[in-house]
PDB file of C-alpha atoms in Angstrom:
ATOM      1  CA  MET A  22     108.006  41.252 -14.562  1.00 51.00           C
ATOM      2  CA  THR A  23     109.950  37.997 -14.337  1.00 49.00           C
ATOM      3  CA  ALA A  24     108.366  34.581 -14.233  1.00 48.00           C
ATOM      4  CA  ASP A  25     109.064  34.320 -10.509  1.00 52.00           C
ATOM      5  CA  GLU A  26     107.178  37.585  -9.819  1.00 51.00           C
ATOM      6  CA  ARG A  27     103.918  36.495 -11.483  1.00 50.00           C
ATOM      7  CA  PRO A  28     100.958  35.831  -9.086  1.00 50.00           C
ATOM      8  CA  PRO A  29     100.241  32.128  -8.451  1.00 49.00           C
ATOM      9  CA  GLU A  30      97.014  31.955 -10.468  1.00 50.00           C
ATOM     10  CA  HIS A  31      97.212  28.157 -10.457  1.00 47.00           C
ATOM     11  CA  ASP A  32      96.391  28.119  -6.705  1.00 51.00           C
ATOM     12  CA  ALA A  33      92.862  29.399  -7.340  1.00 49.00           C
ATOM     13  CA  GLU A  34      91.838  26.218  -9.130  1.00 53.00           C
ATOM     14  CA  PRO A  35      92.625  23.799  -6.247  1.00 59.00           C
ATOM     15  CA  GLU A  36      90.776  26.088  -3.825  1.00 62.00           C
ATOM     16  CA  GLU A  37      87.721  26.066  -6.068  1.00 63.00           C
ATOM     17  CA  ASN A  38      87.913  22.273  -6.349  1.00 60.00           C
ATOM     18  CA  ARG A  39      88.031  21.994  -2.584  1.00 65.00           C
ATOM     19  CA  ARG A  40      84.901  24.093  -2.287  1.00 66.00           C
ATOM     20  CA  LYS A  41      83.093  21.935  -4.886  1.00 61.00           C
ATOM     21  CA  HIS A  42      84.230  18.781  -3.118  1.00 64.00           C
ATOM     22  CA  SER A  43      82.967  20.076   0.238  1.00 68.00           C
ATOM     23  CA  ALA A  44      79.624  21.016  -1.281  1.00 68.00           C
ATOM     24  CA  LEU A  45      79.331  17.564  -2.889  1.00 65.00           C
ATOM     25  CA  LEU A  46      80.084  15.852   0.433  1.00 66.00           C
ATOM     26  CA  ALA A  47      77.461  17.978   2.195  1.00 68.00           C
ATOM     27  CA  ALA A  48      74.876  17.186  -0.489  1.00 65.00           C
ATOM     28  CA  THR A  49      75.690  13.487  -0.284  1.00 69.00           C
ATOM     29  CA  LEU A  50      75.416  13.461   3.532  1.00 68.00           C
ATOM     30  CA  PHE A  51      72.090  15.288   3.346  1.00 65.00           C
ATOM     31  CA  ALA A  52      70.777  12.738   0.804  1.00 66.00           C
ATOM     32  CA  VAL A  53      71.860   9.861   3.026  1.00 62.00           C
ATOM     33  CA  ILE A  54      70.092  11.380   6.005  1.00 69.00           C
ATOM     34  CA  ILE A  55      66.900  11.924   3.976  1.00 64.00           C
ATOM     35  CA  LEU A  56      66.954   8.323   2.706  1.00 64.00           C
ATOM     36  CA  ALA A  57      67.453   7.000   6.244  1.00 64.00           C
ATOM     37  CA  LEU A  58      64.513   9.024   7.494  1.00 63.00           C
ATOM     38  CA  VAL A  59      62.331   7.819   4.623  1.00 53.00           C
ATOM     39  CA  ALA A  60      63.275   4.215   5.300  1.00 59.00           C
ATOM     40  CA  ALA A  61      62.562   4.571   9.023  1.00 57.00           C
ATOM     41  CA  LEU A  62      59.200   6.194   8.389  1.00 51.00           C
ATOM     42  CA  GLY A  63      58.374   3.562   5.802  1.00 53.00           C
ATOM     43  CA  GLY A  64      59.177   0.764   8.267  1.00 51.00           C
ATOM     44  CA  PHE A  65      57.067   2.415  10.947  1.00 44.00           C
ATOM     45  CA  ALA A  66      54.166   2.792   8.505  1.00 42.00           C
ATOM     46  CA  SER A  67      54.547  -0.801   7.397  1.00 46.00           C
ATOM     47  CA  ALA A  68      54.426  -1.961  11.033  1.00 43.00           C
ATOM     48  CA  ILE A  69      51.254   0.065  11.607  1.00 38.00           C
ATOM     49  CA  ILE A  70      49.657  -1.356   8.460  1.00 38.00           C
ATOM     50  CA  ALA A  71      50.719  -4.893   9.363  1.00 43.00           C
ATOM     51  CA  GLY A  72      49.238  -4.488  12.851  1.00 43.00           C
ATOM     52  CA  ALA A  73      45.982  -3.161  11.448  1.00 40.00           C
ATOM     53  CA  ASP A  74      45.823  -5.999   8.926  1.00 44.00           C
ATOM     54  CA  ALA A  75      46.413  -8.527  11.702  1.00 43.00           C
ATOM     55  CA  ILE A  76      43.591  -7.086  13.831  1.00 40.00           C
ATOM     56  CA  GLU A  77      41.273  -7.008  10.791  1.00 42.00           C
ATOM     57  CA  ALA A  78      42.143 -10.591   9.911  1.00 41.00           C
ATOM     58  CA  MET A  79      41.587 -11.596  13.514  1.00 42.00           C
ATOM     59  CA  GLY A  80      38.177  -9.950  13.382  1.00 40.00           C
ATOM     60  CA  ARG A  81      37.208 -11.827  10.218  1.00 39.00           C
ATOM     61  CA  PHE A  82      38.594 -15.245  11.077  1.00 43.00           C
ATOM     62  CA  VAL A  83      35.864 -17.695  12.068  1.00 43.00           C
ATOM     63  CA  HIS A  84      35.771 -21.422  11.288  1.00 43.00           C
ATOM     64  CA  LEU A  85      32.314 -22.966  11.349  1.00 41.00           C
ATOM     65  CA  VAL A  86      32.613 -26.515  12.573  1.00 39.00           C
ATOM     66  CA  THR A  87      30.675 -29.077  10.524  1.00 36.00           C
ATOM     67  CA  PRO A  88      31.132 -32.797  10.066  1.00 38.00           C
ATOM     68  CA  ALA A  89      33.192 -33.404   6.961  1.00 38.00           C
ATOM     69  CA  GLN A  90      33.813 -37.147   7.210  1.00 43.00           C
ATOM     70  CA  PRO A  91      32.531 -38.367  10.588  1.00 44.00           C
ATOM     71  CA  GLY A  92      34.292 -41.712  10.138  1.00 51.00           C
ATOM     72  CA  ASP A  93      37.764 -40.367  10.812  1.00 80.00           C
ATOM     73  CA  GLN A  94      37.413 -36.837  12.176  1.00 90.00           C
ATOM     74  CA  ILE A  95      36.327 -35.259  15.432  1.00 91.00           C
ATOM     75  CA  VAL A  96      33.347 -32.946  15.258  1.00 91.00           C
ATOM     76  CA  ILE A  97      33.206 -30.003  17.694  1.00 91.00           C
ATOM     77  CA  GLU A  98      29.745 -28.645  18.501  1.00 90.00           C
ATOM     78  CA  GLY A  99      28.612 -25.710  20.607  1.00 89.00           C
ATOM     79  CA  LEU A 100      30.421 -22.854  18.946  1.00 87.00           C
ATOM     80  CA  ASP A 101      28.001 -20.138  17.813  1.00 83.00           C
ATOM     81  CA  PRO A 102      29.573 -17.873  15.170  1.00 80.00           C
ATOM     82  CA  ALA A 103      26.313 -16.013  14.541  1.00 77.00           C
ATOM     83  CA  ARG A 104      26.134 -14.934  18.186  1.00 76.00           C
ATOM     84  CA  ASP A 105      29.687 -13.598  18.153  1.00 76.00           C
ATOM     85  CA  GLN A 106      29.540 -12.096  14.678  1.00 70.00           C
ATOM     86  CA  TYR A 107      26.250 -10.253  15.139  1.00 62.00           C
ATOM     87  CA  GLY A 108      26.164  -9.733  18.902  1.00 65.00           C
ATOM     88  CA  LEU A 109      24.721  -6.232  19.396  1.00 66.00           C
ATOM     89  CA  GLY A 110      27.229  -3.942  21.111  1.00 70.00           C
ATOM     90  CA  PHE A 111      30.093  -6.415  21.014  1.00 78.00           C
ATOM     91  CA  ARG A 112      32.664  -4.826  18.740  1.00 78.00           C
ATOM     92  CA  ALA A 113      35.987  -6.592  18.153  1.00 80.00           C
ATOM     93  CA  GLY A 114      38.629  -5.152  20.467  1.00 79.00           C
ATOM     94  CA  ASP A 115      36.105  -3.297  22.613  1.00 82.00           C
ATOM     95  CA  PRO A 116      37.891  -2.324  25.881  1.00 84.00           C
ATOM     96  CA  ALA A 117      34.614  -2.830  27.753  1.00 85.00           C
ATOM     97  CA  TYR A 118      35.010  -6.572  27.186  1.00 87.00           C
ATOM     98  CA  SER A 119      38.723  -6.959  27.868  1.00 88.00           C
ATOM     99  CA  HIS A 120      41.042  -6.547  30.843  1.00 92.00           C
ATOM    100  CA  ALA A 121      44.724  -6.327  31.715  1.00 92.00           C
ATOM    101  CA  GLY A 122      46.580  -9.613  31.450  1.00 93.00           C
ATOM    102  CA  PRO A 123      45.695 -12.696  29.406  1.00 95.00           C
ATOM    103  CA  PRO A 124      42.178 -14.188  29.221  1.00 95.00           C
ATOM    104  CA  ARG A 125      41.097 -16.159  32.272  1.00 94.00           C
ATOM    105  CA  LEU A 126      39.857 -19.634  31.358  1.00 93.00           C
ATOM    106  CA  ALA A 127      37.954 -22.093  33.497  1.00 90.00           C
ATOM    107  CA  CYS A 128      36.263 -25.429  33.057  1.00 82.00           C
ATOM    108  CA  ALA A 129      32.867 -24.282  34.276  1.00 63.00           C
ATOM    109  CA  GLY A 130      30.054 -26.338  35.728  1.00 55.00           C
ATOM    110  CA  PRO A 131      29.962 -29.241  38.198  1.00 52.00           C
ATOM    111  CA  ARG A 132      32.620 -31.913  37.759  1.00 53.00           C
ATOM    112  CA  ARG A 133      32.466 -35.293  39.456  1.00 47.00           C
ATOM    113  CA  THR A 134      35.947 -36.252  38.289  1.00 52.00           C
ATOM    114  CA  LEU A 135      38.879 -34.399  36.828  1.00 66.00           C
ATOM    115  CA  ILE A 136      38.914 -36.771  33.864  1.00 75.00           C
ATOM    116  CA  ARG A 137      35.750 -36.838  31.815  1.00 84.00           C
ATOM    117  CA  GLU A 138      34.516 -39.928  30.043  1.00 86.00           C
ATOM    118  CA  ALA A 139      33.626 -40.208  26.382  1.00 87.00           C
ATOM    119  CA  VAL A 140      30.106 -41.644  26.472  1.00 86.00           C
ATOM    120  CA  PRO A 141      29.350 -44.136  23.671  1.00 84.00           C
ATOM    121  CA  ASN A 142      26.545 -43.184  21.291  1.00 86.00           C
ATOM    122  CA  THR A 143      23.748 -45.522  20.258  1.00 81.00           C
ATOM    123  CA  ASP A 144      25.228 -45.871  16.742  1.00 84.00           C
ATOM    124  CA  GLY A 145      28.037 -47.924  18.179  1.00 84.00           C
ATOM    125  CA  THR A 146      30.696 -46.105  16.191  1.00 88.00           C
ATOM    126  CA  THR A 147      31.073 -42.771  18.009  1.00 90.00           C
ATOM    127  CA  ALA A 148      31.366 -41.353  21.496  1.00 91.00           C
ATOM    128  CA  THR A 149      30.593 -37.922  22.950  1.00 92.00           C
ATOM    129  CA  VAL A 150      32.454 -35.763  25.458  1.00 91.00           C
ATOM    130  CA  SER A 151      30.635 -32.777  26.948  1.00 90.00           C
ATOM    131  CA  THR A 152      32.307 -29.953  28.818  1.00 88.00           C
ATOM    132  CA  CYS A 153      31.970 -26.231  29.550  1.00 88.00           C
ATOM    133  CA  LEU A 154      34.553 -23.553  28.797  1.00 91.00           C
ATOM    134  CA  GLN A 155      34.368 -20.176  30.504  1.00 92.00           C
ATOM    135  CA  VAL A 156      36.172 -17.249  28.869  1.00 94.00           C
ATOM    136  CA  ASP A 157      36.088 -13.880  30.635  1.00 94.00           C
ATOM    137  CA  GLU A 158      37.081 -11.555  27.736  1.00 94.00           C
ATOM    138  CA  GLN A 159      37.119 -11.289  23.974  1.00 93.00           C
ATOM    139  CA  ALA A 160      39.679 -13.666  22.484  1.00 94.00           C
ATOM    140  CA  LEU A 161      40.709 -15.776  19.562  1.00 94.00           C
ATOM    141  CA  LEU A 162      40.388 -19.432  20.569  1.00 95.00           C
ATOM    142  CA  ARG A 163      42.504 -22.196  19.138  1.00 95.00           C
ATOM    143  CA  ILE A 164      40.991 -25.606  19.987  1.00 95.00           C
ATOM    144  CA  SER A 165      42.745 -28.915  19.450  1.00 95.00           C
ATOM    145  CA  VAL A 166      42.640 -32.488  20.791  1.00 95.00           C
ATOM    146  CA  VAL A 167      45.921 -34.220  21.689  1.00 95.00           C
ATOM    147  CA  ASN A 168      46.929 -37.689  22.843  1.00 92.00           C
ATOM    148  CA  THR A 169      49.522 -38.520  25.509  1.00 91.00           C
ATOM    149  CA  ALA A 170      52.352 -38.010  23.024  1.00 91.00           C
ATOM    150  CA  GLY A 171      51.106 -34.517  22.177  1.00 91.00           C
ATOM    151  CA  LYS A 172      49.973 -35.503  18.693  1.00 93.00           C
ATOM    152  CA  ARG A 173      46.939 -33.588  17.500  1.00 94.00           C
ATOM    153  CA  LEU A 174      43.942 -35.607  16.315  1.00 94.00           C
ATOM    154  CA  PRO A 175      42.120 -34.643  13.095  1.00 94.00           C
ATOM    155  CA  LEU A 176      39.223 -32.194  13.455  1.00 93.00           C
ATOM    156  CA  ALA A 177      36.390 -31.579  11.048  1.00 90.00           C
ATOM    157  CA  GLN A 178      35.990 -28.010   9.805  1.00 77.00           C
ATOM    158  CA  SER A 179      34.124 -25.989   7.249  1.00 56.00           C
ATOM    159  CA  GLY A 180      36.120 -25.100   4.167  1.00 42.00           C
ATOM    160  CA  GLU A 181      35.700 -23.511   0.778  1.00 40.00           C
ATOM    161  CA  GLY A 182      34.046 -26.473  -0.907  1.00 37.00           C
ATOM    162  CA  GLU A 183      30.519 -26.348  -2.245  1.00 38.00           C
ATOM    163  CA  ASP A 184      29.421 -28.919   0.312  1.00 43.00           C
ATOM    164  CA  GLY A 185      30.524 -26.612   3.156  1.00 41.00           C
ATOM    165  CA  SER A 186      33.207 -28.990   4.363  1.00 59.00           C
ATOM    166  CA  GLY A 187      36.945 -29.006   4.039  1.00 72.00           C
ATOM    167  CA  PRO A 188      39.897 -31.255   4.743  1.00 83.00           C
ATOM    168  CA  PRO A 189      40.678 -32.220   8.332  1.00 88.00           C
ATOM    169  CA  VAL A 190      42.732 -29.794  10.409  1.00 90.00           C
ATOM    170  CA  ASP A 191      44.727 -30.129  13.618  1.00 91.00           C
ATOM    171  CA  SER A 192      43.102 -27.133  15.310  1.00 93.00           C
ATOM    172  CA  ILE A 193      40.018 -24.933  15.048  1.00 92.00           C
ATOM    173  CA  LEU A 194      40.261 -21.155  15.270  1.00 91.00           C
ATOM    174  CA  TYR A 195      37.256 -19.313  16.691  1.00 92.00           C
ATOM    175  CA  ARG A 196      36.766 -15.599  17.350  1.00 90.00           C
ATOM    176  CA  LEU A 197      34.907 -15.031  20.628  1.00 91.00           C
ATOM    177  CA  LEU A 198      33.383 -11.571  20.899  1.00 90.00           C
ATOM    178  CA  VAL A 199      30.818 -12.289  23.613  1.00 89.00           C
ATOM    179  CA  PRO A 200      32.585 -13.482  26.816  1.00 91.00           C
ATOM    180  CA  ARG A 201      30.577 -16.340  28.274  1.00 91.00           C
ATOM    181  CA  VAL A 202      30.398 -20.007  29.151  1.00 91.00           C
ATOM    182  CA  ILE A 203      30.550 -22.194  26.047  1.00 91.00           C
ATOM    183  CA  GLN A 204      28.847 -25.598  26.093  1.00 89.00           C
ATOM    184  CA  LEU A 205      31.167 -27.825  24.076  1.00 90.00           C
ATOM    185  CA  ARG A 206      30.332 -31.248  22.693  1.00 91.00           C
ATOM    186  CA  LEU A 207      32.919 -33.331  20.912  1.00 92.00           C
ATOM    187  CA  GLN A 208      31.873 -36.261  18.733  1.00 91.00           C
ATOM    188  CA  PHE A 209      34.681 -38.818  18.435  1.00 90.00           C
ATOM    189  CA  PRO A 210      34.835 -41.787  16.090  1.00 91.00           C
ATOM    190  CA  LEU A 211      35.783 -44.781  18.233  1.00 90.00           C
ATOM    191  CA  THR A 212      38.511 -45.643  15.719  1.00 90.00           C
ATOM    192  CA  LEU A 213      40.496 -42.637  16.999  1.00 90.00           C
ATOM    193  CA  LEU A 214      40.356 -43.563  20.701  1.00 89.00           C
ATOM    194  CA  ASP A 215      42.226 -46.266  22.631  1.00 89.00           C
ATOM    195  CA  ARG A 216      40.978 -47.595  25.927  1.00 86.00           C
ATOM    196  CA  GLY A 217      43.013 -46.544  28.939  1.00 86.00           C
ATOM    197  CA  ILE A 218      44.550 -43.555  27.196  1.00 91.00           C
ATOM    198  CA  VAL A 219      43.902 -40.083  28.552  1.00 93.00           C
ATOM    199  CA  TYR A 220      43.349 -37.472  25.858  1.00 94.00           C
ATOM    200  CA  ARG A 221      43.106 -33.717  26.318  1.00 93.00           C
ATOM    201  CA  VAL A 222      41.096 -30.940  24.790  1.00 94.00           C
ATOM    202  CA  ARG A 223      43.583 -28.071  24.544  1.00 94.00           C
ATOM    203  CA  VAL A 224      42.340 -24.509  24.300  1.00 95.00           C
ATOM    204  CA  ARG A 225      44.583 -21.495  23.778  1.00 96.00           C
ATOM    205  CA  ALA A 226      42.946 -18.052  24.166  1.00 96.00           C
ATOM    206  CA  THR A 227      44.683 -14.933  22.782  1.00 96.00           C
ATOM    207  CA  ASP A 228      43.223 -11.482  23.463  1.00 94.00           C
ATOM    208  CA  PHE A 229      43.381  -8.541  21.047  1.00 90.00           C
ATOM    209  CA  THR A 230      46.648  -7.342  22.634  1.00 92.00           C
ATOM    210  CA  GLY A 231      48.409 -10.644  21.907  1.00 94.00           C
ATOM    211  CA  GLN A 232      48.406 -12.077  25.461  1.00 95.00           C
ATOM    212  CA  SER A 233      47.601 -15.796  25.700  1.00 96.00           C
ATOM    213  CA  SER A 234      46.504 -18.382  28.249  1.00 96.00           C
ATOM    214  CA  PHE A 235      45.879 -22.149  28.086  1.00 94.00           C
ATOM    215  CA  ILE A 236      43.577 -24.743  29.562  1.00 93.00           C
ATOM    216  CA  PHE A 237      43.572 -28.532  29.181  1.00 92.00           C
ATOM    217  CA  MET A 238      40.464 -30.664  29.697  1.00 91.00           C
ATOM    218  CA  PRO A 239      41.341 -34.383  29.978  1.00 92.00           C
ATOM    219  CA  PHE A 240      39.016 -37.246  28.998  1.00 91.00           C
ATOM    220  CA  ARG A 241      39.158 -40.967  28.244  1.00 90.00           C
ATOM    221  CA  LEU A 242      37.044 -43.618  26.655  1.00 86.00           C
ATOM    222  CA  GLY A 243      34.173 -44.553  28.931  1.00 74.00           C
ATOM    223  CA  ARG A 244      32.889 -47.911  29.919  1.00 65.00           C
ATOM    224  CA  GLY A 245      30.724 -49.779  27.490  1.00 56.00           C
ATOM    225  CA  ALA A 246      32.580 -48.436  24.461  1.00 53.00           C
ATOM    226  CA  THR A 247      34.583 -50.728  22.239  1.00 53.00           C
ATOM    227  CA  ALA A 248      37.403 -49.048  20.404  1.00 51.00           C
TER     228      ALA A 248
END
């Protein structure tokens, strides 16, 4: 048999290499698909965990309002964390105490004027503003006080210190589990108020589905007070 008549044994090797290459490509593609599925499932799980953590944090977050330094901070009274935290039958996120759409807010009670007056106290250094806030479903309330330029005034809050007080904040967060009318009283140091300026109590209410609504309650320094 001459050299030209021998069978082309060398052709078997490239064919085998092609089969190995195809198998490697298939295995690689399969691995990529598996990794993509794992990443997608991991992201979905992370989103679920993050959402659960947010709801849990929302359920735990309550600031008790106490006077830290009455000389330069506003003290908000009338919030009742014990009532909301231990209200029998009022579980956070209970559909029985929520509705479609954002919370409905109203400034409840009789109002002689749209702009309330800060009534001077007998100590001669502070003034008080009283108002009512009606909230018709469970919500996380963010309360702040702003001037005409939109600047937030310092609020007293409870913190982690041993004396139960913390540094001033620009807003108070309060978890409302029992929908109701809240009787609010704000104690202002006269050093923070200027005569003739209209200030606003700003309340943002966010329900457990993330929908929010706002209400503004204006007030000004009343007669007889010297800022």
